[in-house]
Coordinates of N, CA and C in Angstrom, one line a residue:
M1 N 10.9 -9.1 13.8 CA 11.3 -7.6 14.0 C 12.1 -6.8 13.5
S2 N 11.7 -5.6 12.4 CA 12.8 -5.0 11.9 C 13.5 -4.1 12.7
D3 N 14.9 -4.1 12.7 CA 15.7 -2.7 13.5 C 15.8 -1.6 12.7
E4 N 15.0 -1.3 11.5 CA 14.9 0.0 11.0 C 13.9 1.1 11.6
I5 N 14.7 2.3 11.7 CA 14.0 3.4 12.7 C 13.1 3.9 11.6
V6 N 11.6 4.2 12.2 CA 10.9 4.7 11.5 C 10.8 6.1 11.6
D7 N 10.7 7.1 10.8 CA 10.7 8.5 11.1 C 9.4 8.8 10.8
M8 N 8.7 9.3 12.0 CA 7.2 9.6 12.0 C 7.0 11.1 11.7
V9 N 8.1 11.6 11.7 CA 8.1 13.3 11.1 C 8.2 13.5 9.6
N10 N 9.1 12.9 9.0 CA 9.6 13.1 7.7 C 9.0 12.2 6.7
N11 N 8.7 10.8 7.1 CA 8.4 10.0 6.3 C 7.7 8.8 6.9
P12 N 6.4 9.2 7.7 CA 5.5 8.1 8.2 C 5.0 7.1 7.2
P13 N 5.1 6.0 7.4 CA 4.9 4.9 6.8 C 3.3 4.9 6.2
H14 N 2.6 5.4 7.1 CA 1.2 5.5 6.9 C 0.5 6.2 5.8
Y15 N 1.4 7.3 5.4 CA 1.4 8.5 4.6 C 1.8 8.1 3.1
N16 N 2.2 6.9 2.9 CA 2.8 6.4 1.6 C 2.2 5.3 1.3
D17 N 1.7 5.2 0.1 CA 1.2 4.2 -0.7 C 1.4 3.9 -2.1
G18 N 2.2 2.8 -2.4 CA 2.5 2.7 -3.5 C 3.7 3.7 -4.2
G19 N 4.2 4.0 -3.1 CA 5.3 4.8 -3.8 C 4.5 6.5 -3.9
L20 N 3.4 6.6 -3.6 CA 2.7 8.1 -3.6 C 2.5 8.4 -2.4
E21 N 3.3 9.6 -1.9 CA 3.0 10.4 -0.7 C 1.8 11.1 -0.7
C22 N 1.0 11.0 0.3 CA -0.1 11.5 0.7 C -0.1 13.0 0.5
I23 N 0.8 13.7 1.0 CA 1.1 15.3 1.0 C 1.0 15.7 -0.7
D24 N 1.6 14.7 -1.4 CA 1.7 15.1 -3.2 C 0.2 15.0 -3.6
A25 N -0.3 13.9 -3.3 CA -2.0 13.6 -3.9 C -2.6 15.0 -3.2
I26 N -2.4 15.2 -2.1 CA -3.2 16.6 -1.6 C -2.9 17.9 -2.4
E27 N -1.4 18.1 -2.7 CA -1.2 19.3 -3.6 C -1.7 18.9 -4.7
A28 N -1.6 18.0 -5.4 CA -2.4 17.6 -6.8 C -3.8 17.9 -7.1
S29 N -4.6 17.8 -5.8 CA -6.0 17.7 -5.8 C -6.5 19.3 -5.5
M30 N -5.5 20.3 -5.2 CA -5.8 21.6 -5.1 C -5.1 22.7 -5.8
D31 N -5.7 24.0 -6.1 CA -4.8 25.0 -6.4 C -3.8 25.6 -5.3
A32 N -3.0 26.3 -5.9 CA -1.8 26.7 -5.0 C -2.1 27.6 -3.8
K33 N -3.2 28.2 -3.9 CA -3.8 29.1 -2.6 C -4.3 28.4 -1.7
A34 N -4.9 27.4 -2.2 CA -5.5 26.3 -1.2 C -4.6 25.5 -0.5
F35 N -3.5 24.9 -1.2 CA -2.5 24.4 -0.6 C -1.8 24.8 0.3
L36 N -1.4 26.3 0.1 CA -1.0 27.3 1.1 C -1.6 27.1 2.5
G37 N -2.8 27.2 2.3 CA -3.9 27.5 3.3 C -3.7 26.0 4.2
Y38 N -3.8 25.1 3.3 CA -3.6 23.7 4.1 C -2.4 23.4 5.0
L39 N -1.2 24.0 4.3 CA -0.1 24.0 4.9 C -0.1 24.7 6.2
K40 N -0.7 25.8 6.1 CA -0.7 26.5 7.3 C -1.4 26.3 8.3
G41 N -2.6 25.7 8.0 CA -3.7 25.2 8.8 C -3.1 23.9 9.8
N42 N -2.0 23.1 9.0 CA -1.6 22.0 9.9 C -0.5 22.5 10.8
I43 N 0.3 23.8 10.3 CA 1.1 24.2 11.4 C 0.4 24.7 12.5
L44 N -0.7 25.3 12.3 CA -1.3 25.8 13.6 C -1.9 24.6 14.4
K45 N -2.3 23.6 13.6 CA -2.7 22.3 14.4 C -1.7 21.6 15.4
Y46 N -0.5 21.5 14.7 CA 0.6 20.9 15.3 C 1.0 21.8 16.4
L47 N 1.2 23.3 16.5 CA 1.4 24.2 17.4 C 0.7 24.0 18.8
W48 N -0.8 23.9 18.4 CA -2.1 24.0 19.2 C -2.0 22.8 20.4
R49 N -1.7 21.7 19.7 CA -1.5 20.6 20.5 C -0.7 19.9 21.1
Y50 N 0.7 20.7 20.8 CA 1.9 20.1 21.1 C 2.1 19.5 22.8
E51 N 1.4 20.5 23.5 CA 1.7 20.2 24.9 C 0.6 19.1 25.5
K52 N -0.5 19.0 24.6 CA -1.4 18.1 25.4 C -1.5 16.5 24.5
K53 N -0.6 16.6 23.3 CA -1.0 15.4 22.8 C 0.8 14.8 22.6
N54 N 1.7 15.2 21.5 CA 2.6 14.4 21.2 C 4.0 15.4 21.6
G55 N 4.0 16.2 22.2 CA 5.0 17.0 22.6 C 6.0 17.5 21.4
T56 N 7.3 17.1 21.7 CA 8.2 17.7 20.8 C 8.0 16.9 19.2
Q57 N 7.5 16.0 19.1 CA 7.0 15.5 17.9 C 6.3 16.1 17.0
D58 N 5.2 17.0 17.7 CA 4.1 17.8 17.2 C 4.9 19.1 16.8
L59 N 5.9 19.5 17.5 CA 6.6 20.5 17.2 C 7.4 20.5 15.8
E60 N 8.1 19.1 15.8 CA 8.9 18.7 14.6 C 7.8 18.6 13.4
K61 N 6.7 18.3 13.5 CA 5.8 18.0 12.4 C 5.4 19.6 12.0
A62 N 5.2 20.4 13.1 CA 5.2 21.9 12.6 C 6.1 22.5 11.8
Q63 N 7.5 22.2 12.3 CA 8.4 22.5 11.5 C 8.5 22.1 9.8
W64 N 8.1 21.0 10.0 CA 8.3 20.1 8.5 C 7.1 20.7 7.5
Y65 N 5.8 21.1 8.1 CA 4.9 21.8 7.3 C 5.4 23.3 7.3
L66 N 6.2 23.8 8.1 CA 6.6 25.5 7.8 C 7.8 25.2 6.7
A67 N 8.5 24.3 6.7 CA 9.5 24.1 5.7 C 8.8 24.0 4.4
K68 N 7.6 23.3 4.3 CA 6.8 22.8 2.9 C 6.1 24.0 2.7
L69 N 5.6 24.8 3.6 CA 4.8 26.1 3.2 C 5.8 27.2 2.5
T70 N 7.2 27.3 3.3 CA 8.0 28.1 2.7 C 8.3 27.6 1.4
E71 N 8.6 26.4 1.1 CA 8.9 26.1 -0.1 C 7.9 26.3 -1.0
A72 N 6.5 26.0 -0.8 CA 5.6 26.1 -1.7 C 5.4 27.8 -2.0
A73 N 5.5 28.5 -0.9 CA 5.3 30.0 -0.9 C 6.2 30.5 -1.8
K74 N 7.5 30.1 -1.9 CA 8.4 30.7 -2.9 C 8.0 30.2 -4.4
V75 N 7.6 29.1 -4.6 CA 7.4 28.8 -5.7 C 5.9 29.7 -6.3
A76 N 5.1 29.8 -5.1 CA 3.8 30.7 -5.6 C 4.4 32.2 -6.0
E77 N 5.1 32.4 -5.4 CA 5.7 33.6 -5.5 C 6.3 34.0 -7.1
F78 N 7.2 33.1 -7.4 CA 7.9 33.0 -8.6 C 6.9 33.0 -9.7
F79 N 5.8 32.3 -9.5 CA 4.9 32.0 -10.7 C 3.7 33.2 -10.3
S80 N 3.8 33.9 -9.5 CA 3.3 35.2 -9.1 C 1.6 34.9 -8.7
I81 N 1.7 33.7 -8.1 CA 0.3 33.4 -7.6 C 0.1 34.1 -6.0
S82 N -0.9 34.8 -6.2 CA -1.4 35.6 -5.0 C -1.6 34.7 -3.7
H83 N -1.1 35.0 -2.8 CA -1.3 33.9 -1.5 C -1.6 34.8 -0.5
S84 N -2.3 36.2 -0.5 CA -2.9 36.8 0.4 C -4.4 36.5 0.4
Y85 N -5.1 36.7 1.6 CA -6.6 36.5 1.5 C -7.3 37.5 0.7
D86 N -7.3 38.8 0.7 CA -8.0 39.7 0.3 C -6.9 40.8 0.0
S87 N -6.9 41.5 -1.2 CA -6.1 42.6 -1.6 C -6.4 43.7 -0.4
E88 N -5.6 44.3 0.4 CA -5.8 45.4 1.2 C -5.8 46.8 0.3
E89 N -5.7 46.6 -0.9 CA -5.6 47.8 -1.8 C -6.9 48.3 -2.2
K90 N -7.7 47.4 -1.7 CA -9.3 48.0 -2.2 C -9.8 49.3 -2.0

């Protein structure tokens, strides 16, 4: 048995295969706007279920996705990629 501590929030081993992180493959499979929506959906999922499933671990996962969303949104803004659903200026 290994004494190594597994970080199930920041680096769960079941989301890494051959050095490729699942989140990176997901991001590569869609455009920036879709990826922002994916991240937002995961934040909502973990906040929704934390009281009934994994408690504070789900809150930590929501924080992880929020940090990832913040980073991705900054990149999208830098490259002027719209991340609003529909322009309210119509």
